[in-house]
PDB file of C-alpha atoms in Angstrom:
ATOM      1  CA  MET A1328      95.833 124.115 150.463  1.00  0.00           C
ATOM      2  CA  ARG A1329      95.483 125.586 146.962  1.00  0.00           C
ATOM      3  CA  ASP A1330      92.307 125.224 144.968  1.00  0.00           C
ATOM      4  CA  THR A1331      92.708 123.157 141.823  1.00  0.00           C
ATOM      5  CA  PRO A1332      90.681 124.004 138.708  1.00  0.00           C
ATOM      6  CA  SER A1333      88.377 121.034 139.359  1.00  0.00           C
ATOM      7  CA  THR A1334      87.578 122.116 142.933  1.00  0.00           C
ATOM      8  CA  ALA A1335      88.000 125.908 142.771  1.00  0.00           C
ATOM      9  CA  ARG A1336      85.257 127.759 144.558  1.00  0.00           C
ATOM     10  CA  ARG A1337      83.016 129.933 142.441  1.00  0.00           C
ATOM     11  CA  PRO A1338      80.149 132.070 143.671  1.00  0.00           C
ATOM     12  CA  GLY A1339      77.085 129.891 143.916  1.00  0.00           C
ATOM     13  CA  SER A1340      78.973 126.698 143.056  1.00  0.00           C
ATOM     14  CA  GLY A1341      78.074 124.890 146.234  1.00  0.00           C
ATOM     15  CA  ARG A1342      76.266 125.144 149.519  1.00  0.00           C
ATOM     16  CA  GLY A1343      77.929 126.663 152.495  1.00  0.00           C
ATOM     17  CA  GLY A1344      80.877 127.885 150.494  1.00  0.00           C
ATOM     18  CA  PHE A1345      82.052 124.317 149.655  1.00  0.00           C
ATOM     19  CA  ALA A1346      83.261 123.690 146.159  1.00  0.00           C
ATOM     20  CA  VAL A1347      81.431 121.224 143.974  1.00  0.00           C
ATOM     21  CA  PRO A1348      83.912 119.009 142.091  1.00  0.00           C
ATOM     22  CA  ALA A1349      83.731 119.428 138.309  1.00  0.00           C
ATOM     23  CA  ARG A1350      82.939 115.737 137.946  1.00  0.00           C
ATOM     24  CA  LEU A1351      79.860 116.052 140.097  1.00  0.00           C
ATOM     25  CA  ARG A1352      78.716 119.144 138.181  1.00  0.00           C
ATOM     26  CA  THR A1353      79.098 117.478 134.755  1.00  0.00           C
ATOM     27  CA  ALA A1354      77.957 113.976 135.754  1.00  0.00           C
ATOM     28  CA  GLY A1355      74.976 115.176 137.821  1.00  0.00           C
ATOM     29  CA  LEU A1356      72.513 115.416 134.952  1.00  0.00           C
ATOM     30  CA  PRO A1357      73.267 112.047 133.320  1.00  0.00           C
ATOM     31  CA  LEU A1358      73.198 110.365 136.742  1.00  0.00           C
ATOM     32  CA  ALA A1359      69.883 112.054 137.533  1.00  0.00           C
ATOM     33  CA  ALA A1360      68.525 110.854 134.182  1.00  0.00           C
ATOM     34  CA  LEU A1361      69.642 107.346 135.049  1.00  0.00           C
ATOM     35  CA  LEU A1362      67.917 107.448 138.447  1.00  0.00           C
ATOM     36  CA  GLY A1363      64.768 108.873 136.909  1.00  0.00           C
ATOM     37  CA  GLY A1364      64.757 106.163 134.256  1.00  0.00           C
ATOM     38  CA  LEU A1365      65.236 103.461 136.877  1.00  0.00           C
ATOM     39  CA  ALA A1366      62.411 104.889 139.034  1.00  0.00           C
ATOM     40  CA  GLY A1367      60.123 105.185 135.995  1.00  0.00           C
ATOM     41  CA  SER A1368      60.969 101.583 134.971  1.00  0.00           C
ATOM     42  CA  ALA A1369      60.232 100.309 138.488  1.00  0.00           C
ATOM     43  CA  TYR A1370      56.807 102.057 138.404  1.00  0.00           C
ATOM     44  CA  LEU A1371      56.050 100.851 134.862  1.00  0.00           C
ATOM     45  CA  TRP A1372      56.939  97.261 135.830  1.00  0.00           C
ATOM     46  CA  THR A1373      53.767  97.167 137.957  1.00  0.00           C
ATOM     47  CA  ARG A1374      51.464  98.912 135.471  1.00  0.00           C
ATOM     48  CA  ASP A1375      50.315  97.289 132.183  1.00  0.00           C
ATOM     49  CA  PRO A1376      49.761 100.086 129.651  1.00  0.00           C
ATOM     50  CA  HIS A1377      47.896  97.628 127.415  1.00  0.00           C
ATOM     51  CA  LEU A1378      45.047  97.656 129.953  1.00  0.00           C
ATOM     52  CA  PRO A1379      42.651 100.606 130.454  1.00  0.00           C
ATOM     53  CA  GLY A1380      42.633 102.577 133.717  1.00  0.00           C
ATOM     54  CA  GLN A1381      46.369 102.593 134.403  1.00  0.00           C
ATOM     55  CA  ALA A1382      47.911 105.719 135.984  1.00  0.00           C
ATOM     56  CA  LEU A1383      50.258 106.413 133.076  1.00  0.00           C
ATOM     57  CA  PRO A1384      50.921 109.398 130.846  1.00  0.00           C
ATOM     58  CA  PHE A1385      49.000 109.816 127.633  1.00  0.00           C
ATOM     59  CA  CYS A1386      49.970 111.358 124.279  1.00  0.00           C
ATOM     60  CA  PRO A1387      48.329 114.826 123.936  1.00  0.00           C
ATOM     61  CA  PHE A1388      48.844 114.770 120.162  1.00  0.00           C
ATOM     62  CA  ARG A1389      46.914 111.518 119.843  1.00  0.00           C
ATOM     63  CA  ARG A1390      44.258 112.725 122.246  1.00  0.00           C
ATOM     64  CA  VAL A1391      43.642 115.837 120.149  1.00  0.00           C
ATOM     65  CA  THR A1392      44.034 114.471 116.628  1.00  0.00           C
ATOM     66  CA  GLY A1393      43.457 110.736 116.941  1.00  0.00           C
ATOM     67  CA  LEU A1394      46.736 110.195 115.060  1.00  0.00           C
ATOM     68  CA  GLN A1395      49.880 108.534 116.381  1.00  0.00           C
ATOM     69  CA  CYS A1396      52.948 110.716 116.901  1.00  0.00           C
ATOM     70  CA  PRO A1397      56.445 109.223 116.355  1.00  0.00           C
ATOM     71  CA  GLY A1398      56.701 108.384 120.064  1.00  0.00           C
ATOM     72  CA  CYS A1399      53.265 106.782 120.489  1.00  0.00           C
ATOM     73  CA  GLY A1400      53.576 103.277 121.858  1.00  0.00           C
ATOM     74  CA  GLY A1401      56.799 104.099 123.655  1.00  0.00           C
ATOM     75  CA  THR A1402      55.346 103.362 127.110  1.00  0.00           C
ATOM     76  CA  ARG A1403      53.884 100.042 125.884  1.00  0.00           C
ATOM     77  CA  MET A1404      57.167  99.233 124.139  1.00  0.00           C
ATOM     78  CA  THR A1405      59.130  99.873 127.330  1.00  0.00           C
ATOM     79  CA  TYR A1406      56.747  97.749 129.361  1.00  0.00           C
ATOM     80  CA  ASP A1407      57.069  94.921 126.867  1.00  0.00           C
ATOM     81  CA  LEU A1408      60.875  95.186 126.937  1.00  0.00           C
ATOM     82  CA  LEU A1409      60.911  95.116 130.722  1.00  0.00           C
ATOM     83  CA  HIS A1410      58.892  91.903 130.572  1.00  0.00           C
ATOM     84  CA  GLY A1411      61.041  90.346 127.828  1.00  0.00           C
ATOM     85  CA  ASP A1412      58.519  90.463 124.980  1.00  0.00           C
ATOM     86  CA  LEU A1413      60.588  91.746 122.058  1.00  0.00           C
ATOM     87  CA  ALA A1414      57.948  90.980 119.385  1.00  0.00           C
ATOM     88  CA  ALA A1415      55.293  92.999 121.215  1.00  0.00           C
ATOM     89  CA  ALA A1416      57.812  95.852 121.756  1.00  0.00           C
ATOM     90  CA  PHE A1417      58.522  95.897 118.015  1.00  0.00           C
ATOM     91  CA  HIS A1418      54.797  95.993 117.283  1.00  0.00           C
ATOM     92  CA  ASP A1419      54.282  98.942 119.690  1.00  0.00           C
ATOM     93  CA  ASN A1420      56.925 101.222 118.132  1.00  0.00           C
ATOM     94  CA  ALA A1421      59.407  99.680 115.737  1.00  0.00           C
ATOM     95  CA  LEU A1422      61.416 102.842 115.024  1.00  0.00           C
ATOM     96  CA  LEU A1423      61.851 103.698 118.704  1.00  0.00           C
ATOM     97  CA  LEU A1424      62.940 100.136 119.441  1.00  0.00           C
ATOM     98  CA  LEU A1425      65.454 100.103 116.614  1.00  0.00           C
ATOM     99  CA  SER A1426      66.882 103.440 117.747  1.00  0.00           C
ATOM    100  CA  LEU A1427      67.555 102.259 121.307  1.00  0.00           C
ATOM    101  CA  PRO A1428      71.115 101.061 120.661  1.00  0.00           C
ATOM    102  CA  LEU A1429      72.040 104.516 119.351  1.00  0.00           C
ATOM    103  CA  VAL A1430      70.285 106.223 122.235  1.00  0.00           C
ATOM    104  CA  ALA A1431      72.123 103.956 124.694  1.00  0.00           C
ATOM    105  CA  LEU A1432      75.468 104.731 123.049  1.00  0.00           C
ATOM    106  CA  MET A1433      74.775 108.457 123.230  1.00  0.00           C
ATOM    107  CA  TYR A1434      73.779 108.155 126.905  1.00  0.00           C
ATOM    108  CA  LEU A1435      76.863 106.184 127.791  1.00  0.00           C
ATOM    109  CA  THR A1436      79.041 108.737 126.012  1.00  0.00           C
ATOM    110  CA  TRP A1437      77.294 111.540 127.958  1.00  0.00           C
ATOM    111  CA  LEU A1438      77.814 109.679 131.243  1.00  0.00           C
ATOM    112  CA  ARG A1439      81.481 108.834 130.522  1.00  0.00           C
ATOM    113  CA  GLU A1440      82.285 112.411 129.601  1.00  0.00           C
ATOM    114  CA  GLY A1441      80.430 113.703 132.655  1.00  0.00           C
ATOM    115  CA  LEU A1442      82.293 111.392 134.971  1.00  0.00           C
ATOM    116  CA  ALA A1443      85.536 112.608 133.394  1.00  0.00           C
ATOM    117  CA  GLY A1444      84.577 116.212 134.257  1.00  0.00           C
ATOM    118  CA  ARG A1445      83.736 117.225 130.672  1.00  0.00           C
ATOM    119  CA  SER A1446      80.423 118.360 129.304  1.00  0.00           C
ATOM    120  CA  TRP A1447      79.088 116.727 126.146  1.00  0.00           C
ATOM    121  CA  SER A1448      76.234 117.156 123.718  1.00  0.00           C
ATOM    122  CA  PRO A1449      75.479 115.121 120.619  1.00  0.00           C
ATOM    123  CA  PRO A1450      77.313 116.502 117.555  1.00  0.00           C
ATOM    124  CA  LEU A1451      74.271 116.474 115.255  1.00  0.00           C
ATOM    125  CA  GLY A1452      74.560 119.774 113.417  1.00  0.00           C
ATOM    126  CA  ARG A1453      71.946 120.991 110.986  1.00  0.00           C
ATOM    127  CA  ARG A1454      72.008 117.947 108.730  1.00  0.00           C
ATOM    128  CA  GLY A1455      71.796 115.478 111.601  1.00  0.00           C
ATOM    129  CA  THR A1456      68.923 117.428 113.161  1.00  0.00           C
ATOM    130  CA  ALA A1457      67.123 117.515 109.803  1.00  0.00           C
ATOM    131  CA  ALA A1458      67.692 113.757 109.434  1.00  0.00           C
ATOM    132  CA  VAL A1459      66.262 113.006 112.876  1.00  0.00           C
ATOM    133  CA  LEU A1460      63.231 115.246 112.344  1.00  0.00           C
ATOM    134  CA  GLY A1461      62.663 113.965 108.811  1.00  0.00           C
ATOM    135  CA  THR A1462      62.793 110.355 110.018  1.00  0.00           C
ATOM    136  CA  ALA A1463      60.316 111.166 112.810  1.00  0.00           C
ATOM    137  CA  VAL A1464      57.893 112.833 110.407  1.00  0.00           C
ATOM    138  CA  ALA A1465      58.219 109.980 107.880  1.00  0.00           C
ATOM    139  CA  TRP A1466      57.614 107.437 110.643  1.00  0.00           C
ATOM    140  CA  ALA A1467      54.499 109.294 111.803  1.00  0.00           C
ATOM    141  CA  LEU A1468      53.161 109.335 108.271  1.00  0.00           C
ATOM    142  CA  VAL A1469      53.905 105.657 107.658  1.00  0.00           C
ATOM    143  CA  ARG A1470      52.374 104.412 110.866  1.00  0.00           C
ATOM    144  CA  ASN A1471      49.198 106.520 110.422  1.00  0.00           C
ATOM    145  CA  LEU A1472      48.688 105.553 106.785  1.00  0.00           C
ATOM    146  CA  TRP A1473      49.614 101.875 107.163  1.00  0.00           C
TER     147      TRP A1473
END
């Protein structure tokens, strides 16, 4: 049997000399991200970040400066979304909540391309990267001055 490009053996491409299909190589990371997100969501479901003493991550920027970074409130926002409280989620981090549809679209594109055996990365470029960073800095300024 001849090796096809999607299953051709490469040095170090699999254990025991077995080929790893291209789809598994390219879809592995988005699938691992999905599993990690599901595991994190299951853990967060049982912890209320609005209460003190929960075993949850903290923001090192806020701990050092006392100011909120652009992502501060993300854990509380996720908890509120998991429990169906959209108003509280908006209060915790409005920009992050409003960006979720775009993040979901990008993730689904990454997963679809990975399952098709193609790698994908967001086509932001310099202007897109500057827009994302500028928006994050502006959001941090607004929420700390407001």
